[in-house]
mmCIF file of C-alpha atoms in Angstrom:
data_model
loop_
_atom_site.group_PDB
_atom_site.id
_atom_site.type_symbol
_atom_site.label_atom_id
_atom_site.label_comp_id
_atom_site.label_asym_id
_atom_site.label_seq_id
_atom_site.Cartn_x
_atom_site.Cartn_y
_atom_site.Cartn_z
ATOM 1 C CA MET A 1 72.311 -41.936 -71.978
ATOM 2 C CA SER A 2 71.635 -41.055 -68.326
ATOM 3 C CA MET A 3 68.306 -42.624 -67.383
ATOM 4 C CA ILE A 4 66.323 -45.210 -65.412
ATOM 5 C CA PHE A 5 65.869 -48.396 -67.417
ATOM 6 C CA PHE A 6 63.947 -50.726 -65.125
ATOM 7 C CA ALA A 7 62.192 -50.709 -61.756
ATOM 8 C CA CYS A 8 60.469 -53.268 -59.570
ATOM 9 C CA VAL A 9 58.938 -53.757 -56.131
ATOM 10 C CA VAL A 10 59.839 -56.871 -54.132
ATOM 11 C CA ARG A 11 59.000 -58.308 -50.727
ATOM 12 C CA VAL A 12 62.010 -58.013 -48.457
ATOM 13 C CA ARG A 13 61.735 -61.243 -46.488
ATOM 14 C CA ASP A 14 61.907 -63.579 -49.490
ATOM 15 C CA GLY A 15 62.556 -61.437 -52.570
ATOM 16 C CA LEU A 16 59.124 -62.210 -54.057
ATOM 17 C CA PRO A 17 58.570 -59.780 -56.967
ATOM 18 C CA LEU A 18 55.310 -57.885 -56.424
ATOM 19 C CA SER A 19 55.342 -55.668 -59.510
ATOM 20 C CA ALA A 20 57.763 -54.558 -62.206
ATOM 21 C CA SER A 21 57.983 -52.383 -65.272
ATOM 22 C CA THR A 22 57.407 -54.381 -68.457
ATOM 23 C CA ASP A 23 60.200 -52.830 -70.475
ATOM 24 C CA PHE A 24 61.674 -54.814 -73.342
ATOM 25 C CA HIS A 25 65.456 -54.448 -73.321
ATOM 26 C CA PHE A 26 67.464 -57.213 -74.975
ATOM 27 C CA ASN A 27 70.911 -55.711 -74.559
ATOM 28 C CA GLN A 28 73.179 -58.396 -73.086
ATOM 29 C CA ASP A 29 74.533 -56.093 -70.373
ATOM 30 C CA PHE A 30 71.000 -55.217 -69.302
ATOM 31 C CA LEU A 31 69.917 -58.867 -69.148
ATOM 32 C CA GLU A 32 72.981 -59.685 -67.066
ATOM 33 C CA CYS A 33 72.118 -56.817 -64.731
ATOM 34 C CA ARG A 34 68.557 -58.134 -64.425
ATOM 35 C CA ARG A 35 69.926 -61.517 -63.447
ATOM 36 C CA ARG A 36 72.049 -59.965 -60.732
ATOM 37 C CA LEU A 37 69.165 -57.784 -59.531
ATOM 38 C CA LYS A 38 67.189 -61.002 -59.100
ATOM 39 C CA ALA A 39 70.025 -62.457 -57.044
ATOM 40 C CA LEU A 40 70.287 -59.337 -54.901
ATOM 41 C CA SER A 41 66.530 -59.141 -54.279
ATOM 42 C CA SER A 42 66.569 -62.480 -52.444
ATOM 43 C CA ILE A 43 69.112 -61.278 -49.847
ATOM 44 C CA LEU A 44 67.953 -57.699 -49.240
ATOM 45 C CA ALA A 45 67.083 -58.532 -45.624
ATOM 46 C CA ARG A 46 70.842 -58.713 -44.913
ATOM 47 C CA TYR A 47 71.505 -55.123 -45.929
ATOM 48 C CA PRO A 48 70.658 -51.638 -44.611
ATOM 49 C CA SER A 49 67.700 -49.788 -46.058
ATOM 50 C CA ARG A 50 69.682 -48.156 -48.873
ATOM 51 C CA GLY A 51 72.239 -49.687 -51.171
ATOM 52 C CA THR A 52 73.899 -49.434 -54.563
ATOM 53 C CA ALA A 53 75.519 -52.168 -56.639
ATOM 54 C CA LYS A 54 77.653 -50.480 -59.258
ATOM 55 C CA GLY A 55 78.774 -51.844 -62.593
ATOM 56 C CA ARG A 56 80.673 -50.380 -65.513
ATOM 57 C CA ASP A 57 77.638 -49.254 -67.557
ATOM 58 C CA LEU A 58 74.665 -50.067 -65.305
ATOM 59 C CA SER A 59 73.991 -49.787 -61.585
ATOM 60 C CA ILE A 60 71.356 -51.229 -59.263
ATOM 61 C CA HIS A 61 69.886 -49.069 -56.497
ATOM 62 C CA PHE A 62 67.543 -50.364 -53.803
ATOM 63 C CA LEU A 63 65.499 -48.810 -51.011
ATOM 64 C CA SER A 64 63.874 -50.966 -48.307
ATOM 65 C CA SER A 65 61.166 -49.954 -45.873
ATOM 66 C CA GLY A 66 59.112 -52.386 -43.826
ATOM 67 C CA ASP A 67 57.885 -55.297 -45.933
ATOM 68 C CA ILE A 68 58.815 -53.928 -49.341
ATOM 69 C CA ALA A 69 61.851 -52.792 -51.271
ATOM 70 C CA CYS A 70 61.978 -50.794 -54.481
ATOM 71 C CA MET A 71 64.808 -51.540 -56.899
ATOM 72 C CA ALA A 72 65.953 -49.821 -60.073
ATOM 73 C CA ILE A 73 68.469 -50.369 -62.850
ATOM 74 C CA CYS A 74 69.970 -47.086 -64.012
ATOM 75 C CA SER A 75 72.834 -46.061 -66.226
ATOM 76 C CA SER A 76 76.017 -45.719 -64.156
ATOM 77 C CA ASN A 77 76.219 -41.989 -64.838
ATOM 78 C CA TYR A 78 72.670 -41.401 -63.522
ATOM 79 C CA SER A 79 72.625 -39.310 -60.351
ATOM 80 C CA THR A 80 72.532 -41.466 -57.214
ATOM 81 C CA ILE A 81 70.458 -38.806 -55.456
ATOM 82 C CA MET A 82 67.903 -38.770 -58.271
ATOM 83 C CA ALA A 83 67.808 -42.570 -58.245
ATOM 84 C CA PHE A 84 66.863 -42.589 -54.556
ATOM 85 C CA CYS A 85 64.361 -39.758 -55.110
ATOM 86 C CA PHE A 86 62.764 -41.999 -57.723
ATOM 87 C CA LEU A 87 62.748 -45.007 -55.373
ATOM 88 C CA GLU A 88 61.200 -42.963 -52.547
ATOM 89 C CA GLU A 89 58.438 -41.756 -54.845
ATOM 90 C CA LEU A 90 57.812 -45.304 -56.016
ATOM 91 C CA GLN A 91 57.763 -46.627 -52.461
ATOM 92 C CA TRP A 92 55.304 -43.960 -51.350
ATOM 93 C CA GLU A 93 52.958 -44.737 -54.276
ATOM 94 C CA PHE A 94 53.049 -48.478 -53.546
ATOM 95 C CA ALA A 95 52.469 -48.033 -49.807
ATOM 96 C CA ALA A 96 49.510 -45.756 -50.563
ATOM 97 C CA SER A 97 47.997 -48.364 -52.899
ATOM 98 C CA TYR A 98 48.397 -51.599 -50.918
ATOM 99 C CA ASP A 99 48.217 -52.470 -47.240
ATOM 100 C CA THR A 100 50.721 -54.625 -45.352
ATOM 101 C CA THR A 101 48.247 -57.495 -45.021
ATOM 102 C CA SER A 102 47.814 -57.952 -48.771
ATOM 103 C CA ILE A 103 51.585 -57.721 -49.229
ATOM 104 C CA SER A 104 52.219 -60.363 -46.582
ATOM 105 C CA LEU A 105 49.565 -62.708 -48.003
ATOM 106 C CA ALA A 106 50.807 -62.447 -51.604
ATOM 107 C CA SER A 107 51.661 -65.995 -52.678
ATOM 108 C CA ARG A 108 52.525 -65.650 -56.349
ATOM 109 C CA PRO A 109 54.993 -63.433 -58.207
ATOM 110 C CA TYR A 110 53.711 -60.154 -59.630
ATOM 111 C CA ALA A 111 50.540 -60.222 -57.546
ATOM 112 C CA PHE A 112 50.145 -56.460 -58.087
ATOM 113 C CA LEU A 113 50.667 -56.287 -61.854
ATOM 114 C CA GLU A 114 48.448 -53.242 -62.243
ATOM 115 C CA PHE A 115 51.021 -51.157 -60.340
ATOM 116 C CA ASP A 116 53.121 -51.285 -63.524
ATOM 117 C CA ASN A 117 51.130 -48.275 -64.745
ATOM 118 C CA VAL A 118 52.366 -46.219 -61.784
ATOM 119 C CA ILE A 119 55.959 -47.434 -62.240
ATOM 120 C CA GLN A 120 55.929 -46.392 -65.893
ATOM 121 C CA LYS A 121 54.428 -43.008 -65.051
ATOM 122 C CA VAL A 122 56.965 -42.208 -62.313
ATOM 123 C CA LYS A 123 59.863 -43.554 -64.399
ATOM 124 C CA TRP A 124 58.853 -41.400 -67.365
ATOM 125 C CA HIS A 125 58.549 -38.409 -65.044
ATOM 126 C CA PHE A 126 62.112 -38.801 -63.765
ATOM 127 C CA ASN A 127 63.553 -39.601 -67.196
ATOM 128 C CA CYS A 128 61.788 -36.878 -69.149
ATOM 129 C CA ALA A 129 60.438 -34.183 -66.818
ATOM 130 C CA SER A 130 63.776 -32.685 -65.807
ATOM 131 C CA GLY A 131 63.713 -29.545 -63.690
ATOM 132 C CA SER A 132 60.170 -30.027 -62.350
ATOM 133 C CA GLN A 133 58.761 -32.052 -59.467
ATOM 134 C CA ALA A 134 61.370 -34.763 -60.057
ATOM 135 C CA LYS A 135 63.787 -32.638 -57.981
ATOM 136 C CA VAL A 136 61.425 -31.648 -55.171
ATOM 137 C CA ASN A 137 62.972 -34.086 -52.690
ATOM 138 C CA TRP A 138 66.560 -33.571 -53.912
ATOM 139 C CA GLU A 139 67.798 -31.662 -50.839
ATOM 140 C CA LYS A 140 66.042 -33.966 -48.384
ATOM 141 C CA VAL A 141 67.455 -37.127 -49.960
ATOM 142 C CA GLU A 142 70.893 -35.531 -50.340
ATOM 143 C CA GLU A 143 71.001 -34.795 -46.595
ATOM 144 C CA GLU A 144 69.838 -38.310 -45.748
ATOM 145 C CA LEU A 145 72.514 -39.856 -47.961
ATOM 146 C CA LYS A 146 75.204 -37.701 -46.314
ATOM 147 C CA PHE A 147 74.030 -38.782 -42.874
ATOM 148 C CA GLN A 148 73.554 -42.434 -43.832
ATOM 149 C CA PRO A 149 75.328 -43.284 -47.107
ATOM 150 C CA PRO A 150 73.982 -46.274 -49.040
ATOM 151 C CA VAL A 151 75.931 -49.488 -48.677
ATOM 152 C CA GLU A 152 78.105 -49.995 -51.751
ATOM 153 C CA LEU A 153 78.255 -53.385 -53.427
ATOM 154 C CA LYS A 154 79.692 -54.865 -56.555
ATOM 155 C CA LEU A 155 77.310 -56.648 -58.883
ATOM 156 C CA GLU A 156 79.505 -59.746 -58.701
ATOM 157 C CA ASP A 157 79.193 -59.784 -54.880
ATOM 158 C CA ALA A 158 75.416 -59.965 -55.044
ATOM 159 C CA GLU A 159 75.482 -62.996 -57.289
ATOM 160 C CA LEU A 160 78.174 -64.772 -55.241
ATOM 161 C CA MET A 161 76.384 -64.271 -51.908
ATOM 162 C CA ASN A 162 73.136 -65.525 -53.386
ATOM 163 C CA GLY A 163 74.925 -68.638 -54.608
ATOM 164 C CA VAL A 164 76.282 -69.355 -51.119
ATOM 165 C CA ALA A 165 72.839 -68.780 -49.570
ATOM 166 C CA ASN A 166 71.360 -71.384 -51.939
ATOM 167 C CA GLY A 167 73.800 -74.115 -51.044
ATOM 168 C CA GLY A 168 76.647 -73.242 -53.385
ATOM 169 C CA HIS A 169 74.645 -73.069 -56.600
ATOM 170 C CA ALA A 170 75.525 -69.740 -58.090
ATOM 171 C CA GLU A 171 73.344 -70.083 -61.179
ATOM 172 C CA VAL A 172 70.221 -67.937 -60.991
ATOM 173 C CA HIS A 173 67.456 -68.157 -63.565
ATOM 174 C CA VAL A 174 65.448 -65.012 -64.195
ATOM 175 C CA GLU A 175 62.751 -64.166 -66.701
ATOM 176 C CA VAL A 176 63.302 -61.251 -69.049
ATOM 177 C CA VAL A 177 59.810 -59.895 -68.543
ATOM 178 C CA PRO A 178 56.885 -61.258 -66.549
ATOM 179 C CA THR A 179 54.508 -63.381 -68.591
ATOM 180 C CA TYR A 180 50.792 -63.200 -67.903
ATOM 181 C CA ARG A 181 48.832 -66.384 -68.482
ATOM 182 C CA MET A 182 45.113 -66.410 -67.905
ATOM 183 C CA GLN A 183 43.040 -69.281 -66.601
ATOM 184 C CA ARG A 184 41.430 -71.601 -69.131
ATOM 185 C CA VAL A 185 38.409 -70.352 -71.062
ATOM 186 C CA THR A 186 35.197 -71.816 -69.641
ATOM 187 C CA PRO A 187 32.114 -72.900 -71.622
ATOM 188 C CA LEU A 188 30.217 -69.972 -70.134
ATOM 189 C CA GLY A 189 33.049 -67.715 -71.243
ATOM 190 C CA ILE A 190 32.796 -69.060 -74.794
ATOM 191 C CA LEU A 191 29.047 -68.382 -74.709
ATOM 192 C CA SER A 192 29.686 -64.795 -73.599
ATOM 193 C CA LEU A 193 32.146 -64.337 -76.482
ATOM 194 C CA VAL A 194 29.639 -65.663 -79.031
ATOM 195 C CA LEU A 195 26.839 -63.462 -77.693
ATOM 196 C CA ASN A 196 29.180 -60.468 -77.591
ATOM 197 C CA ILE A 197 30.157 -60.976 -81.217
ATOM 198 C CA MET A 198 26.465 -61.287 -82.113
ATOM 199 C CA CYS A 199 25.581 -58.047 -80.297
ATOM 200 C CA GLY A 200 28.567 -56.267 -81.835
ATOM 201 C CA ALA A 201 27.522 -57.375 -85.324
ATOM 202 C CA LEU A 202 23.930 -56.229 -84.744
ATOM 203 C CA ASN A 203 25.125 -52.835 -83.531
ATOM 204 C CA LEU A 204 27.465 -52.438 -86.487
ATOM 205 C CA ILE A 205 24.810 -53.411 -89.057
ATOM 206 C CA ARG A 206 22.170 -51.111 -87.538
ATOM 207 C CA GLY A 207 24.688 -48.280 -87.227
ATOM 208 C CA VAL A 208 25.884 -48.535 -90.838
ATOM 209 C CA HIS A 209 22.308 -48.827 -92.120
ATOM 210 C CA LEU A 210 21.188 -45.809 -90.098
ATOM 211 C CA ALA A 211 24.232 -43.795 -91.151
ATOM 212 C CA GLU A 212 23.486 -44.302 -94.843
ATOM 213 C CA HIS A 213 20.007 -42.849 -94.444
ATOM 214 C CA SER A 214 20.720 -40.179 -91.848
ATOM 215 C CA PHE A 215 23.504 -38.531 -93.829
ATOM 216 C CA GLN A 216 21.201 -38.370 -96.849
ATOM 217 C CA GLU A 217 17.939 -37.384 -95.198
ATOM 218 C CA ASP A 218 18.252 -36.284 -91.554
ATOM 219 C CA HIS A 219 21.420 -34.954 -89.958
ATOM 220 C CA GLU A 220 19.788 -34.774 -86.510
ATOM 221 C CA VAL A 221 19.935 -38.533 -85.906
ATOM 222 C CA ILE A 222 23.722 -38.627 -85.878
ATOM 223 C CA GLY A 223 23.479 -39.290 -82.114
ATOM 224 C CA ASN A 224 21.693 -42.562 -82.835
ATOM 225 C CA VAL A 225 24.466 -43.622 -85.210
ATOM 226 C CA ILE A 226 27.066 -42.961 -82.526
ATOM 227 C CA ALA A 227 24.914 -44.840 -80.000
ATOM 228 C CA PHE A 228 25.100 -47.933 -82.264
ATOM 229 C CA PHE A 229 28.823 -47.691 -82.993
ATOM 230 C CA LEU A 230 29.907 -47.210 -79.369
ATOM 231 C CA PRO A 231 28.366 -50.514 -78.162
ATOM 232 C CA PHE A 232 29.975 -52.218 -81.170
ATOM 233 C CA LEU A 233 33.397 -51.006 -80.017
ATOM 234 C CA ALA A 234 32.530 -51.918 -76.423
ATOM 235 C CA CYS A 235 31.716 -55.490 -77.499
ATOM 236 C CA VAL A 236 35.057 -55.770 -79.289
ATOM 237 C CA PHE A 237 36.981 -54.550 -76.241
ATOM 238 C CA GLN A 238 35.006 -56.819 -73.916
ATOM 239 C CA CYS A 239 36.109 -59.804 -76.001
ATOM 240 C CA TYR A 240 39.688 -58.577 -75.808
ATOM 241 C CA LEU A 241 39.578 -58.079 -72.026
ATOM 242 C CA TYR A 242 38.221 -61.580 -71.558
ATOM 243 C CA LEU A 243 40.881 -63.240 -73.711
ATOM 244 C CA PHE A 244 43.951 -61.213 -72.731
ATOM 245 C CA TYR A 245 45.314 -59.698 -69.559
ATOM 246 C CA SER A 246 45.220 -55.922 -69.245
ATOM 247 C CA SER A 247 46.093 -53.655 -66.349
ATOM 248 C CA THR A 248 43.173 -51.946 -64.566
ATOM 249 C CA ARG A 249 40.808 -54.568 -65.993
ATOM 250 C CA LYS A 250 38.117 -53.821 -63.441
ATOM 251 C CA VAL A 251 37.921 -50.113 -64.305
ATOM 252 C CA LYS A 252 37.892 -50.787 -68.046
ATOM 253 C CA THR A 253 35.209 -53.458 -67.625
ATOM 254 C CA PHE A 254 32.866 -51.131 -65.728
ATOM 255 C CA ILE A 255 33.408 -48.315 -68.246
ATOM 256 C CA LEU A 256 32.518 -50.618 -71.138
ATOM 257 C CA PHE A 257 29.475 -52.014 -69.318
ATOM 258 C CA PHE A 258 28.045 -48.589 -68.485
ATOM 259 C CA SER A 259 28.722 -47.423 -72.058
ATOM 260 C CA VAL A 260 26.590 -50.270 -73.385
ATOM 261 C CA CYS A 261 23.828 -49.525 -70.875
ATOM 262 C CA LEU A 262 23.722 -45.789 -71.567
ATOM 263 C CA CYS A 263 23.765 -46.212 -75.348
ATOM 264 C CA ASN A 264 20.937 -48.738 -75.258
ATOM 265 C CA VAL A 265 18.847 -46.477 -73.028
ATOM 266 C CA TYR A 266 19.504 -43.674 -75.523
ATOM 267 C CA LEU A 267 18.284 -45.940 -78.345
ATOM 268 C CA TYR A 268 14.923 -46.596 -76.662
ATOM 269 C CA GLY A 269 12.396 -46.201 -79.427
ATOM 270 C CA LEU A 270 14.644 -47.676 -82.079
ATOM 271 C CA ARG A 271 14.865 -50.727 -79.826
ATOM 272 C CA ASN A 272 12.118 -52.181 -77.679
ATOM 273 C CA VAL A 273 12.504 -53.132 -74.016
ATOM 274 C CA TRP A 274 13.312 -56.783 -74.775
ATOM 275 C CA GLN A 275 16.060 -55.882 -77.219
ATOM 276 C CA ILE A 276 17.593 -53.470 -74.733
ATOM 277 C CA ALA A 277 17.378 -56.098 -71.984
ATOM 278 C CA PHE A 278 19.119 -58.629 -74.247
ATOM 279 C CA HIS A 279 22.044 -56.308 -75.020
ATOM 280 C CA VAL A 280 22.432 -55.239 -71.387
ATOM 281 C CA GLY A 281 22.205 -58.863 -70.264
ATOM 282 C CA VAL A 282 24.976 -59.922 -72.663
ATOM 283 C CA ALA A 283 27.123 -57.018 -71.456
ATOM 284 C CA SER A 284 26.496 -58.095 -67.847
ATOM 285 C CA LEU A 285 27.464 -61.698 -68.597
ATOM 286 C CA SER A 286 30.622 -60.583 -70.407
ATOM 287 C CA SER A 287 31.608 -58.255 -67.577
ATOM 288 C CA TYR A 288 31.143 -61.027 -65.029
ATOM 289 C CA GLN A 289 33.266 -63.409 -67.083
ATOM 290 C CA ILE A 290 36.026 -60.820 -67.442
ATOM 291 C CA LEU A 291 36.143 -60.096 -63.723
ATOM 292 C CA THR A 292 36.099 -63.766 -62.681
ATOM 293 C CA ARG A 293 38.784 -64.972 -65.099
ATOM 294 C CA GLN A 294 42.017 -64.559 -63.185
ATOM 295 C CA LEU A 295 45.693 -64.947 -63.874
ATOM 296 C CA MET A 296 46.995 -68.491 -63.728
ATOM 297 C CA GLU A 297 49.015 -69.301 -60.636
ATOM 298 C CA LYS A 298 52.753 -69.566 -61.257
ATOM 299 C CA GLN A 299 54.569 -72.810 -60.539
ATOM 300 C CA PRO A 300 57.091 -73.064 -57.661
ATOM 301 C CA ASP A 301 60.030 -73.230 -60.113
ATOM 302 C CA TYR A 302 59.264 -69.733 -61.336
ATOM 303 C CA GLY A 303 62.696 -68.591 -60.204
ATOM 304 C CA VAL A 304 61.747 -66.741 -57.041
#
């Protein structure tokens, strides 16, 4: 099948991975290609801005500009022009999202994990949306490739050169997919989880109780039922966001917080001011704990 399987963004000077698609492919050929992409990423500074490392079934394409390089693993029969159109689109999106200072100061692998959403979106667009905007830059890229063809490599060359650069050790360890470990849960974080579960349970109980009566007696209070169930769901998702990593955590956290606030304001009358303040306060504490719990720093032997 002709398609893009994997894409990543790396820093040119040292090959530090900044973001990558979190695709799960366990085909042996693909894993071998990932290993060689890792080797190639550490020596991109030696090559021109465009290059292709071809294999029998899979090929690696890379596009460098300034501090960053975008790399992709595609099937060997995938159009080279389309591959570089994809990389240009990816590079433009990344440059528009992050400034050179933050890129230069990045000290740990996958410092811009949230960019995975953009990678997946653009990759899907080029794999599935044939005949639309995916081919807008076709002629421009085709002319550029005629004027300055990409340097052609063999996948074996990339691995060999990386071995020489590292003192003759040709073995390169690479992770299949990035793993996201959060910092340890704090006592205050545990408290926020307990209070969140308590608030969620209260909302669920009140919502179910109100639903039983409203459906039998008064259909106009259905809004109140919804206003109890929404904070219940928000409490559940707040617990999830605190315990597990998720892309765009900040946006999701603020959406959940404002949902809790708006629903409790709507329930004024069924709840007094102190009850509303308690629920909003717990939501505030949970939001703060979510935003302050960061990813755990990777160790130096990460394989970069």
